[in-house]
PDB file of C-alpha atoms in Angstrom:
ATOM      1  CA  MET A 122      88.675 194.813 228.263  1.00  0.00           C
ATOM      2  CA  VAL A 123      89.335 192.030 225.907  1.00  0.00           C
ATOM      3  CA  THR A 124      87.600 189.688 228.104  1.00  0.00           C
ATOM      4  CA  LEU A 125      84.761 191.410 228.346  1.00  0.00           C
ATOM      5  CA  LEU A 126      84.808 191.671 224.386  1.00  0.00           C
ATOM      6  CA  ILE A 127      85.206 188.578 223.690  1.00  0.00           C
ATOM      7  CA  GLY A 128      82.784 187.368 226.148  1.00  0.00           C
ATOM      8  CA  ALA A 129      79.806 189.384 224.893  1.00  0.00           C
ATOM      9  CA  GLY A 130      80.851 188.056 221.303  1.00  0.00           C
ATOM     10  CA  LEU A 131      80.293 184.335 222.576  1.00  0.00           C
ATOM     11  CA  ILE A 132      77.159 185.317 224.166  1.00  0.00           C
ATOM     12  CA  ILE A 133      75.901 187.319 221.318  1.00  0.00           C
ATOM     13  CA  LEU A 134      77.186 184.229 218.809  1.00  0.00           C
ATOM     14  CA  GLY A 135      75.140 182.186 221.243  1.00  0.00           C
ATOM     15  CA  ILE A 136      72.034 184.271 220.982  1.00  0.00           C
ATOM     16  CA  VAL A 137      72.357 183.820 217.308  1.00  0.00           C
ATOM     17  CA  VAL A 138      72.274 179.957 217.163  1.00  0.00           C
ATOM     18  CA  ILE A 139      69.031 179.528 218.966  1.00  0.00           C
ATOM     19  CA  ALA A 140      67.360 181.881 217.356  1.00  0.00           C
ATOM     20  CA  HIS A 141      68.481 180.376 214.421  1.00  0.00           C
ATOM     21  CA  ASP A 142      67.997 176.609 215.592  1.00  0.00           C
ATOM     22  CA  ARG A 143      68.567 175.529 219.625  1.00  0.00           C
ATOM     23  CA  ARG A 144      68.407 172.459 219.405  1.00  0.00           C
ATOM     24  CA  SER A 145      72.009 172.100 219.786  1.00  0.00           C
ATOM     25  CA  LEU A 146      74.753 172.005 222.478  1.00  0.00           C
ATOM     26  CA  LEU A 147      76.561 175.386 221.139  1.00  0.00           C
ATOM     27  CA  SER A 148      72.793 176.543 222.415  1.00  0.00           C
ATOM     28  CA  GLY A 149      74.157 176.064 225.960  1.00  0.00           C
ATOM     29  CA  LEU A 150      78.036 175.802 225.345  1.00  0.00           C
ATOM     30  CA  LEU A 151      78.380 179.784 223.571  1.00  0.00           C
ATOM     31  CA  PRO A 152      76.436 181.637 226.089  1.00  0.00           C
ATOM     32  CA  PHE A 153      78.074 179.416 228.856  1.00  0.00           C
ATOM     33  CA  LEU A 154      81.629 180.216 227.985  1.00  0.00           C
ATOM     34  CA  GLY A 155      80.528 183.756 227.434  1.00  0.00           C
ATOM     35  CA  LEU A 156      79.723 184.032 231.303  1.00  0.00           C
ATOM     36  CA  LEU A 157      82.333 182.442 232.178  1.00  0.00           C
ATOM     37  CA  THR A 158      84.779 184.474 230.178  1.00  0.00           C
ATOM     38  CA  TRP A 159      83.458 187.624 231.871  1.00  0.00           C
ATOM     39  CA  LEU A 160      84.198 186.102 235.030  1.00  0.00           C
ATOM     40  CA  THR A 161      87.485 185.253 234.718  1.00  0.00           C
ATOM     41  CA  GLY A 162      88.296 189.300 234.077  1.00  0.00           C
ATOM     42  CA  LEU A 163      86.438 189.410 237.777  1.00  0.00           C
ATOM     43  CA  THR A 164      89.949 188.036 239.918  1.00  0.00           C
ATOM     44  CA  PRO A 165      87.388 188.470 243.022  1.00  0.00           C
ATOM     45  CA  VAL A 166      85.060 186.817 241.597  1.00  0.00           C
ATOM     46  CA  TRP A 167      86.692 183.849 239.690  1.00  0.00           C
ATOM     47  CA  LEU A 168      87.127 181.073 242.977  1.00  0.00           C
ATOM     48  CA  ALA A 169      83.543 181.801 243.430  1.00  0.00           C
ATOM     49  CA  SER A 170      82.706 180.673 240.025  1.00  0.00           C
ATOM     50  CA  THR A 171      85.010 177.830 239.987  1.00  0.00           C
ATOM     51  CA  LEU A 172      83.227 176.440 242.690  1.00  0.00           C
ATOM     52  CA  LEU A 173      79.959 177.233 241.097  1.00  0.00           C
ATOM     53  CA  VAL A 174      80.771 175.902 237.269  1.00  0.00           C
ATOM     54  CA  ILE A 175      83.632 173.171 238.487  1.00  0.00           C
ATOM     55  CA  VAL A 176      82.764 171.898 242.283  1.00  0.00           C
ATOM     56  CA  LEU A 177      78.746 171.200 241.732  1.00  0.00           C
ATOM     57  CA  PRO A 178      78.511 169.204 238.751  1.00  0.00           C
ATOM     58  CA  LEU A 179      81.191 167.545 239.910  1.00  0.00           C
ATOM     59  CA  GLY A 180      80.142 166.945 242.904  1.00  0.00           C
ATOM     60  CA  ILE A 181      76.592 165.791 241.837  1.00  0.00           C
ATOM     61  CA  LEU A 182      78.038 163.670 239.190  1.00  0.00           C
ATOM     62  CA  GLY A 183      79.654 162.123 242.174  1.00  0.00           C
ATOM     63  CA  GLU A 184      77.233 162.192 244.626  1.00  0.00           C
ATOM     64  CA  VAL A 185      75.284 159.977 241.912  1.00  0.00           C
ATOM     65  CA  LEU A 186      77.933 157.454 240.765  1.00  0.00           C
ATOM     66  CA  THR A 187      78.492 156.874 244.453  1.00  0.00           C
ATOM     67  CA  HIS A 188      74.293 156.276 244.210  1.00  0.00           C
ATOM     68  CA  ASP A 189      74.331 153.884 241.879  1.00  0.00           C
ATOM     69  CA  GLY A 190      77.571 151.465 242.718  1.00  0.00           C
ATOM     70  CA  TYR A 191      75.730 151.202 246.488  1.00  0.00           C
ATOM     71  CA  TRP A 192      72.628 150.158 245.215  1.00  0.00           C
ATOM     72  CA  LEU A 193      74.185 147.901 242.426  1.00  0.00           C
ATOM     73  CA  LEU A 194      76.436 146.516 245.256  1.00  0.00           C
ATOM     74  CA  SER A 195      73.390 146.170 247.757  1.00  0.00           C
ATOM     75  CA  ARG A 196      71.026 143.850 245.441  1.00  0.00           C
ATOM     76  CA  TYR A 197      73.601 142.048 243.621  1.00  0.00           C
ATOM     77  CA  GLY A 198      76.544 141.644 245.500  1.00  0.00           C
ATOM     78  CA  THR A 199      80.045 141.222 244.343  1.00  0.00           C
ATOM     79  CA  PHE A 200      79.893 142.997 240.837  1.00  0.00           C
ATOM     80  CA  ALA A 201      82.982 145.225 239.147  1.00  0.00           C
ATOM     81  CA  LYS A 202      80.300 147.840 237.631  1.00  0.00           C
ATOM     82  CA  GLY A 203      79.051 148.615 240.971  1.00  0.00           C
ATOM     83  CA  TYR A 204      82.581 148.850 242.690  1.00  0.00           C
ATOM     84  CA  PHE A 205      83.568 150.797 239.816  1.00  0.00           C
ATOM     85  CA  PHE A 206      80.000 153.428 240.254  1.00  0.00           C
ATOM     86  CA  LEU A 207      81.301 153.408 243.733  1.00  0.00           C
ATOM     87  CA  VAL A 208      85.307 153.958 244.143  1.00  0.00           C
ATOM     88  CA  GLY A 209      84.623 156.266 240.650  1.00  0.00           C
ATOM     89  CA  GLY A 210      81.753 158.245 242.164  1.00  0.00           C
ATOM     90  CA  PHE A 211      83.445 158.404 246.214  1.00  0.00           C
ATOM     91  CA  LEU A 212      87.111 159.930 244.314  1.00  0.00           C
ATOM     92  CA  VAL A 213      85.040 162.615 242.189  1.00  0.00           C
ATOM     93  CA  MET A 214      83.183 163.533 245.115  1.00  0.00           C
ATOM     94  CA  VAL A 215      86.495 163.811 247.261  1.00  0.00           C
ATOM     95  CA  PHE A 216      88.085 165.875 244.383  1.00  0.00           C
ATOM     96  CA  ALA A 217      85.813 168.079 243.771  1.00  0.00           C
ATOM     97  CA  PRO A 218      85.903 170.109 247.643  1.00  0.00           C
ATOM     98  CA  LEU A 219      89.434 170.294 246.787  1.00  0.00           C
ATOM     99  CA  PHE A 220      89.405 172.066 243.237  1.00  0.00           C
ATOM    100  CA  PRO A 221      90.183 175.254 244.492  1.00  0.00           C
ATOM    101  CA  VAL A 222      93.669 174.028 246.357  1.00  0.00           C
ATOM    102  CA  LEU A 223      94.716 172.612 243.217  1.00  0.00           C
ATOM    103  CA  TRP A 224      93.420 175.563 241.185  1.00  0.00           C
ATOM    104  CA  LEU A 225      96.102 177.434 243.486  1.00  0.00           C
ATOM    105  CA  LEU A 226      98.924 175.194 242.247  1.00  0.00           C
ATOM    106  CA  TRP A 227      98.133 175.277 238.575  1.00  0.00           C
ATOM    107  CA  ARG A 228     101.263 177.555 237.568  1.00  0.00           C
ATOM    108  CA  SER A 229     103.656 174.979 239.385  1.00  0.00           C
ATOM    109  CA  VAL A 230     102.316 170.972 238.942  1.00  0.00           C
ATOM    110  CA  LEU A 231     102.012 169.677 235.785  1.00  0.00           C
ATOM    111  CA  THR A 232      99.948 166.573 236.985  1.00  0.00           C
ATOM    112  CA  VAL A 233      97.557 169.118 238.953  1.00  0.00           C
ATOM    113  CA  LYS A 234      97.539 171.128 235.258  1.00  0.00           C
ATOM    114  CA  LEU A 235      96.772 168.360 232.988  1.00  0.00           C
ATOM    115  CA  MET A 236      93.861 167.248 236.195  1.00  0.00           C
ATOM    116  CA  LEU A 237      92.126 170.465 236.120  1.00  0.00           C
ATOM    117  CA  ALA A 238      91.932 170.415 232.331  1.00  0.00           C
ATOM    118  CA  ILE A 239      90.548 166.869 231.879  1.00  0.00           C
ATOM    119  CA  TYR A 240      88.371 167.622 234.983  1.00  0.00           C
ATOM    120  CA  GLY A 241      87.363 170.893 234.052  1.00  0.00           C
ATOM    121  CA  TYR A 242      86.659 169.871 230.108  1.00  0.00           C
ATOM    122  CA  VAL A 243      84.189 167.311 232.072  1.00  0.00           C
ATOM    123  CA  ALA A 244      82.475 170.094 233.796  1.00  0.00           C
ATOM    124  CA  VAL A 245      82.208 172.537 231.551  1.00  0.00           C
ATOM    125  CA  LEU A 246      80.404 169.614 229.096  1.00  0.00           C
ATOM    126  CA  ILE A 247      78.060 168.883 231.649  1.00  0.00           C
ATOM    127  CA  ASP A 248      76.927 172.538 232.309  1.00  0.00           C
ATOM    128  CA  ALA A 249      76.743 173.447 228.540  1.00  0.00           C
ATOM    129  CA  TYR A 250      74.646 170.567 228.066  1.00  0.00           C
ATOM    130  CA  LEU A 251      72.019 171.188 231.430  1.00  0.00           C
ATOM    131  CA  LEU A 252      72.062 174.969 230.288  1.00  0.00           C
ATOM    132  CA  ALA A 253      71.338 173.923 226.077  1.00  0.00           C
ATOM    133  CA  THR A 254      68.807 171.851 227.852  1.00  0.00           C
ATOM    134  CA  VAL A 255      67.394 174.875 229.893  1.00  0.00           C
ATOM    135  CA  ILE A 256      67.180 176.691 226.712  1.00  0.00           C
ATOM    136  CA  ASN A 257      65.243 174.312 224.900  1.00  0.00           C
ATOM    137  CA  ALA A 258      62.777 173.582 227.219  1.00  0.00           C
ATOM    138  CA  LEU A 259      61.722 177.429 227.713  1.00  0.00           C
ATOM    139  CA  PRO A 260      57.948 178.205 226.211  1.00  0.00           C
ATOM    140  CA  LEU A 261      56.478 176.725 223.117  1.00  0.00           C
ATOM    141  CA  THR A 262      56.620 179.556 220.333  1.00  0.00           C
ATOM    142  CA  ILE A 263      54.182 177.548 217.972  1.00  0.00           C
ATOM    143  CA  LYS A 264      50.620 176.285 217.845  1.00  0.00           C
ATOM    144  CA  PRO A 265      51.285 172.607 217.330  1.00  0.00           C
ATOM    145  CA  THR A 266      49.523 170.791 214.548  1.00  0.00           C
ATOM    146  CA  LYS A 267      51.304 167.285 215.166  1.00  0.00           C
ATOM    147  CA  ILE A 268      52.457 166.328 218.892  1.00  0.00           C
ATOM    148  CA  LEU A 269      54.622 163.519 219.082  1.00  0.00           C
ATOM    149  CA  ILE A 270      54.808 161.333 222.330  1.00  0.00           C
ATOM    150  CA  LEU A 271      58.083 159.745 222.954  1.00  0.00           C
ATOM    151  CA  GLY A 272      57.734 155.697 224.400  1.00  0.00           C
ATOM    152  CA  ALA A 273      59.219 154.822 227.638  1.00  0.00           C
ATOM    153  CA  GLY A 274      59.110 151.370 229.118  1.00  0.00           C
ATOM    154  CA  LEU A 275      56.272 149.584 230.039  1.00  0.00           C
ATOM    155  CA  ILE A 276      56.553 148.524 234.014  1.00  0.00           C
ATOM    156  CA  LYS A 277      54.789 145.150 233.879  1.00  0.00           C
ATOM    157  CA  GLY A 278      52.907 145.737 230.625  1.00  0.00           C
ATOM    158  CA  GLY A 279      51.374 148.816 231.433  1.00  0.00           C
ATOM    159  CA  VAL A 280      51.997 152.355 231.383  1.00  0.00           C
ATOM    160  CA  GLY A 281      54.870 153.428 234.186  1.00  0.00           C
ATOM    161  CA  PRO A 282      55.348 156.613 235.639  1.00  0.00           C
ATOM    162  CA  VAL A 283      57.597 157.880 233.742  1.00  0.00           C
ATOM    163  CA  LEU A 284      55.736 157.288 230.573  1.00  0.00           C
ATOM    164  CA  ARG A 285      52.723 158.270 232.224  1.00  0.00           C
ATOM    165  CA  ARG A 286      54.042 161.937 232.826  1.00  0.00           C
ATOM    166  CA  ARG A 287      54.702 161.947 228.770  1.00  0.00           C
ATOM    167  CA  LEU A 288      51.565 161.026 228.226  1.00  0.00           C
ATOM    168  CA  LEU A 289      49.734 163.229 230.286  1.00  0.00           C
ATOM    169  CA  GLY A 290      52.039 166.488 229.325  1.00  0.00           C
ATOM    170  CA  GLY A 291      51.120 166.006 225.647  1.00  0.00           C
ATOM    171  CA  LEU A 292      47.434 165.020 226.194  1.00  0.00           C
ATOM    172  CA  ALA A 293      47.499 168.411 228.010  1.00  0.00           C
ATOM    173  CA  LEU A 294      48.889 170.310 225.289  1.00  0.00           C
ATOM    174  CA  TYR A 295      46.357 168.370 223.058  1.00  0.00           C
ATOM    175  CA  GLN A 296      43.309 170.005 225.195  1.00  0.00           C
ATOM    176  CA  ARG A 297      44.867 173.763 224.463  1.00  0.00           C
ATOM    177  CA  PHE A 298      45.208 172.299 220.820  1.00  0.00           C
ATOM    178  CA  PRO A 299      42.560 169.914 220.032  1.00  0.00           C
ATOM    179  CA  LYS A 300      42.866 169.899 216.340  1.00  0.00           C
ATOM    180  CA  ALA A 301      46.492 168.301 216.374  1.00  0.00           C
ATOM    181  CA  GLU A 302      46.850 164.910 215.772  1.00  0.00           C
ATOM    182  CA  LEU A 303      48.824 163.157 218.254  1.00  0.00           C
ATOM    183  CA  ILE A 304      51.763 160.848 217.842  1.00  0.00           C
ATOM    184  CA  MET A 305      52.505 157.459 219.881  1.00  0.00           C
ATOM    185  CA  SER A 306      56.221 156.353 219.247  1.00  0.00           C
ATOM    186  CA  GLY A 307      57.592 153.320 221.115  1.00  0.00           C
ATOM    187  CA  GLY A 308      57.954 149.901 219.587  1.00  0.00           C
ATOM    188  CA  GLN A 309      58.150 146.917 221.748  1.00  0.00           C
ATOM    189  CA  GLY A 310      61.235 145.615 223.721  1.00  0.00           C
ATOM    190  CA  ASP A 311      62.006 142.196 224.719  1.00  0.00           C
ATOM    191  CA  ASP A 312      60.493 142.217 227.981  1.00  0.00           C
ATOM    192  CA  GLU A 313      57.297 143.667 226.838  1.00  0.00           C
ATOM    193  CA  PRO A 314      54.314 141.930 226.243  1.00  0.00           C
ATOM    194  CA  GLU A 315      52.956 144.807 223.556  1.00  0.00           C
ATOM    195  CA  PRO A 316      54.459 147.748 221.892  1.00  0.00           C
ATOM    196  CA  GLU A 317      55.053 150.805 223.628  1.00  0.00           C
ATOM    197  CA  ALA A 318      52.651 152.832 221.664  1.00  0.00           C
ATOM    198  CA  VAL A 319      49.853 150.655 221.760  1.00  0.00           C
ATOM    199  CA  ALA A 320      49.516 150.740 225.384  1.00  0.00           C
ATOM    200  CA  MET A 321      50.124 154.514 225.354  1.00  0.00           C
ATOM    201  CA  HIS A 322      47.132 154.815 223.126  1.00  0.00           C
ATOM    202  CA  ARG A 323      44.896 153.042 224.676  1.00  0.00           C
ATOM    203  CA  PHE A 324      45.953 155.170 227.643  1.00  0.00           C
ATOM    204  CA  ALA A 325      44.731 158.213 225.809  1.00  0.00           C
ATOM    205  CA  ARG A 326      41.512 156.407 224.941  1.00  0.00           C
ATOM    206  CA  GLN A 327      41.011 156.295 228.501  1.00  0.00           C
ATOM    207  CA  LYS A 328      41.639 160.068 229.110  1.00  0.00           C
ATOM    208  CA  GLY A 329      38.852 160.727 226.035  1.00  0.00           C
ATOM    209  CA  VAL A 330      41.469 161.339 222.983  1.00  0.00           C
ATOM    210  CA  PRO A 331      39.363 160.501 219.728  1.00  0.00           C
ATOM    211  CA  GLU A 332      40.669 157.461 217.947  1.00  0.00           C
ATOM    212  CA  SER A 333      40.474 159.998 214.616  1.00  0.00           C
ATOM    213  CA  ALA A 334      43.401 162.277 216.715  1.00  0.00           C
ATOM    214  CA  ILE A 335      45.872 159.548 217.347  1.00  0.00           C
ATOM    215  CA  ARG A 336      48.967 158.435 215.229  1.00  0.00           C
ATOM    216  CA  LEU A 337      50.491 155.111 216.232  1.00  0.00           C
ATOM    217  CA  GLU A 338      54.308 154.486 215.334  1.00  0.00           C
ATOM    218  CA  THR A 339      54.834 150.657 217.043  1.00  0.00           C
ATOM    219  CA  ASN A 340      58.398 149.902 215.100  1.00  0.00           C
ATOM    220  CA  SER A 341      60.815 151.955 216.999  1.00  0.00           C
ATOM    221  CA  THR A 342      63.707 150.382 219.286  1.00  0.00           C
ATOM    222  CA  ASN A 343      65.264 153.644 220.547  1.00  0.00           C
ATOM    223  CA  THR A 344      65.219 157.289 220.466  1.00  0.00           C
ATOM    224  CA  ALA A 345      66.613 157.361 217.150  1.00  0.00           C
ATOM    225  CA  THR A 346      64.118 155.094 215.338  1.00  0.00           C
ATOM    226  CA  ASN A 347      61.423 156.808 217.165  1.00  0.00           C
ATOM    227  CA  LEU A 348      62.037 159.932 214.722  1.00  0.00           C
ATOM    228  CA  SER A 349      63.017 157.970 211.610  1.00  0.00           C
ATOM    229  CA  GLU A 350      60.083 156.248 211.885  1.00  0.00           C
ATOM    230  CA  ALA A 351      57.752 159.098 212.964  1.00  0.00           C
ATOM    231  CA  LYS A 352      58.647 160.627 210.282  1.00  0.00           C
ATOM    232  CA  ARG A 353      56.127 159.438 207.467  1.00  0.00           C
ATOM    233  CA  PHE A 354      53.193 160.822 209.442  1.00  0.00           C
ATOM    234  CA  ILE A 355      54.886 164.460 209.240  1.00  0.00           C
ATOM    235  CA  ASN A 356      54.688 166.672 206.816  1.00  0.00           C
ATOM    236  CA  SER A 357      56.763 169.883 205.299  1.00  0.00           C
ATOM    237  CA  GLY A 358      54.239 172.406 206.556  1.00  0.00           C
ATOM    238  CA  ASP A 359      53.361 170.370 209.947  1.00  0.00           C
ATOM    239  CA  ARG A 360      54.395 172.376 213.405  1.00  0.00           C
ATOM    240  CA  VAL A 361      55.748 169.764 215.469  1.00  0.00           C
ATOM    241  CA  VAL A 362      56.237 169.674 219.521  1.00  0.00           C
ATOM    242  CA  LEU A 363      58.191 166.632 220.560  1.00  0.00           C
ATOM    243  CA  VAL A 364      57.020 165.630 224.546  1.00  0.00           C
ATOM    244  CA  THR A 365      59.069 163.422 226.085  1.00  0.00           C
ATOM    245  CA  SER A 366      60.988 163.628 229.930  1.00  0.00           C
ATOM    246  CA  ASP A 367      63.149 166.773 230.943  1.00  0.00           C
ATOM    247  CA  TYR A 368      66.449 164.649 231.172  1.00  0.00           C
ATOM    248  CA  HIS A 369      65.822 163.455 227.380  1.00  0.00           C
ATOM    249  CA  LEU A 370      64.686 166.594 225.627  1.00  0.00           C
ATOM    250  CA  LEU A 371      68.109 167.524 224.457  1.00  0.00           C
ATOM    251  CA  ARG A 372      69.035 164.575 222.861  1.00  0.00           C
ATOM    252  CA  SER A 373      65.465 163.552 220.849  1.00  0.00           C
ATOM    253  CA  LEU A 374      65.763 166.708 219.710  1.00  0.00           C
ATOM    254  CA  LEU A 375      69.111 166.655 218.460  1.00  0.00           C
ATOM    255  CA  TYR A 376      67.846 163.288 216.653  1.00  0.00           C
ATOM    256  CA  ALA A 377      64.582 164.973 215.342  1.00  0.00           C
ATOM    257  CA  ARG A 378      67.171 167.687 214.204  1.00  0.00           C
ATOM    258  CA  ARG A 379      68.998 164.814 212.213  1.00  0.00           C
ATOM    259  CA  GLN A 380      65.716 163.440 210.913  1.00  0.00           C
ATOM    260  CA  GLY A 381      64.584 166.715 209.472  1.00  0.00           C
ATOM    261  CA  VAL A 382      62.246 167.111 211.547  1.00  0.00           C
ATOM    262  CA  ASN A 383      61.678 170.664 212.408  1.00  0.00           C
ATOM    263  CA  CYS A 384      60.315 170.787 215.936  1.00  0.00           C
ATOM    264  CA  GLN A 385      60.348 172.016 219.399  1.00  0.00           C
ATOM    265  CA  GLY A 386      60.313 170.638 222.709  1.00  0.00           C
ATOM    266  CA  LEU A 387      58.072 170.043 225.923  1.00  0.00           C
ATOM    267  CA  ALA A 388      60.194 168.612 228.581  1.00  0.00           C
ATOM    268  CA  VAL A 389      58.198 166.742 231.248  1.00  0.00           C
ATOM    269  CA  HIS A 390      59.401 167.044 235.079  1.00  0.00           C
ATOM    270  CA  THR A 391      60.825 164.212 236.351  1.00  0.00           C
ATOM    271  CA  PRO A 392      60.409 164.431 240.668  1.00  0.00           C
ATOM    272  CA  HIS A 393      62.819 161.694 241.509  1.00  0.00           C
ATOM    273  CA  PHE A 394      66.020 163.782 241.739  1.00  0.00           C
ATOM    274  CA  THR A 395      68.319 161.178 241.919  1.00  0.00           C
ATOM    275  CA  PHE A 396      66.713 158.894 239.178  1.00  0.00           C
ATOM    276  CA  THR A 397      67.036 162.592 236.981  1.00  0.00           C
ATOM    277  CA  CYS A 398      70.331 163.052 237.552  1.00  0.00           C
ATOM    278  CA  ASN A 399      71.245 159.321 237.220  1.00  0.00           C
ATOM    279  CA  ALA A 400      68.964 159.770 233.268  1.00  0.00           C
ATOM    280  CA  PHE A 401      70.827 162.876 232.974  1.00  0.00           C
ATOM    281  CA  ILE A 402      74.402 162.036 233.329  1.00  0.00           C
ATOM    282  CA  ARG A 403      73.467 158.531 231.289  1.00  0.00           C
ATOM    283  CA  GLU A 404      72.019 161.358 228.316  1.00  0.00           C
ATOM    284  CA  LEU A 405      75.177 162.784 228.204  1.00  0.00           C
ATOM    285  CA  GLY A 406      77.044 160.080 227.959  1.00  0.00           C
ATOM    286  CA  ALA A 407      74.861 159.226 225.266  1.00  0.00           C
ATOM    287  CA  TYR A 408      75.696 162.554 223.603  1.00  0.00           C
ATOM    288  CA  THR A 409      79.178 161.676 223.731  1.00  0.00           C
ATOM    289  CA  ILE A 410      78.714 158.097 221.664  1.00  0.00           C
ATOM    290  CA  ILE A 411      77.047 160.308 219.176  1.00  0.00           C
ATOM    291  CA  HIS A 412      79.757 162.612 218.930  1.00  0.00           C
ATOM    292  CA  ARG A 413      82.596 160.325 219.082  1.00  0.00           C
ATOM    293  CA  TYR A 414      85.386 162.037 217.757  1.00  0.00           C
ATOM    294  CA  LEU A 415      84.167 165.265 218.367  1.00  0.00           C
ATOM    295  CA  ILE A 416      84.113 165.188 222.411  1.00  0.00           C
ATOM    296  CA  PRO A 417      87.167 163.433 222.642  1.00  0.00           C
ATOM    297  CA  LEU A 418      89.457 165.763 219.944  1.00  0.00           C
ATOM    298  CA  GLY A 419      87.574 168.870 222.160  1.00  0.00           C
ATOM    299  CA  LEU A 420      89.680 167.152 225.118  1.00  0.00           C
ATOM    300  CA  VAL A 421      92.605 166.541 223.447  1.00  0.00           C
ATOM    301  CA  LEU A 422      92.811 170.029 222.258  1.00  0.00           C
ATOM    302  CA  VAL A 423      92.585 171.828 226.066  1.00  0.00           C
ATOM    303  CA  ILE A 424      94.998 169.389 227.210  1.00  0.00           C
ATOM    304  CA  ILE A 425      97.117 170.607 224.367  1.00  0.00           C
ATOM    305  CA  LEU A 426      96.506 174.307 225.670  1.00  0.00           C
ATOM    306  CA  CYS A 427      97.649 173.553 228.624  1.00  0.00           C
ATOM    307  CA  LEU A 428     100.575 172.306 228.235  1.00  0.00           C
ATOM    308  CA  ILE A 429     102.011 175.439 225.866  1.00  0.00           C
TER     309      ILE A 429
END
């Protein structure tokens, strides 16, 4: 009964967070922990829930890391980073299906306890981040006055597949709300012949978007500066929709929140599974860098609780 009440409390708290501003990891973490708490109260289901929330994300993580390691070694030969990904990913994949067995040794072996705490923390973080991304990709509840499309690297000087999908998603939204303005955001990288926003502008014009509907932001160098530089085109009363790739959505919205840009997100699907997983893991890594103190602190607390 107590576990059911705790789980319900966490889910209700998560709903409150989502209703107030869903651009937070808490929008995924609180409901996820609530569901996990409910499952812990159902003893026969606990092993199945463990397989779902721990083994699956770790297995995917291991597969992606192994794939990246193999790709790096096949392309660049002997390369320390390639071996790190290949060996590390393989070990994660081997560990994942052993998790239920290790779980049975939880009470008797301290090293197993610590290992499960660390891996479990990482897996819960992955699951919560994924759920928060899904929640922030829910259908829009506003009629936008500004549509902010985030740039991506140019391929051979032109719009590549990732950026093309972002543009098509933003332009489709613009067709629904033709009174909105389009903000193309993207600076010029060292390997790019022109700012990304200029190529995005040319793409939109070729699709029939009038010049008067487009604003260019060409100074940004990363996601954080995308938002800080684009702010000059956004007024306090604007209803903004941020358009980017699905794997990139949550971190972009978090930066928008930090910059004081009130917006919702439109996630553009990325079809290549391995690329999406790879990019998602990089996004999660970038998120941990943003919270470079909070995330390690949480891990330390989890380890301490396991030792008590």
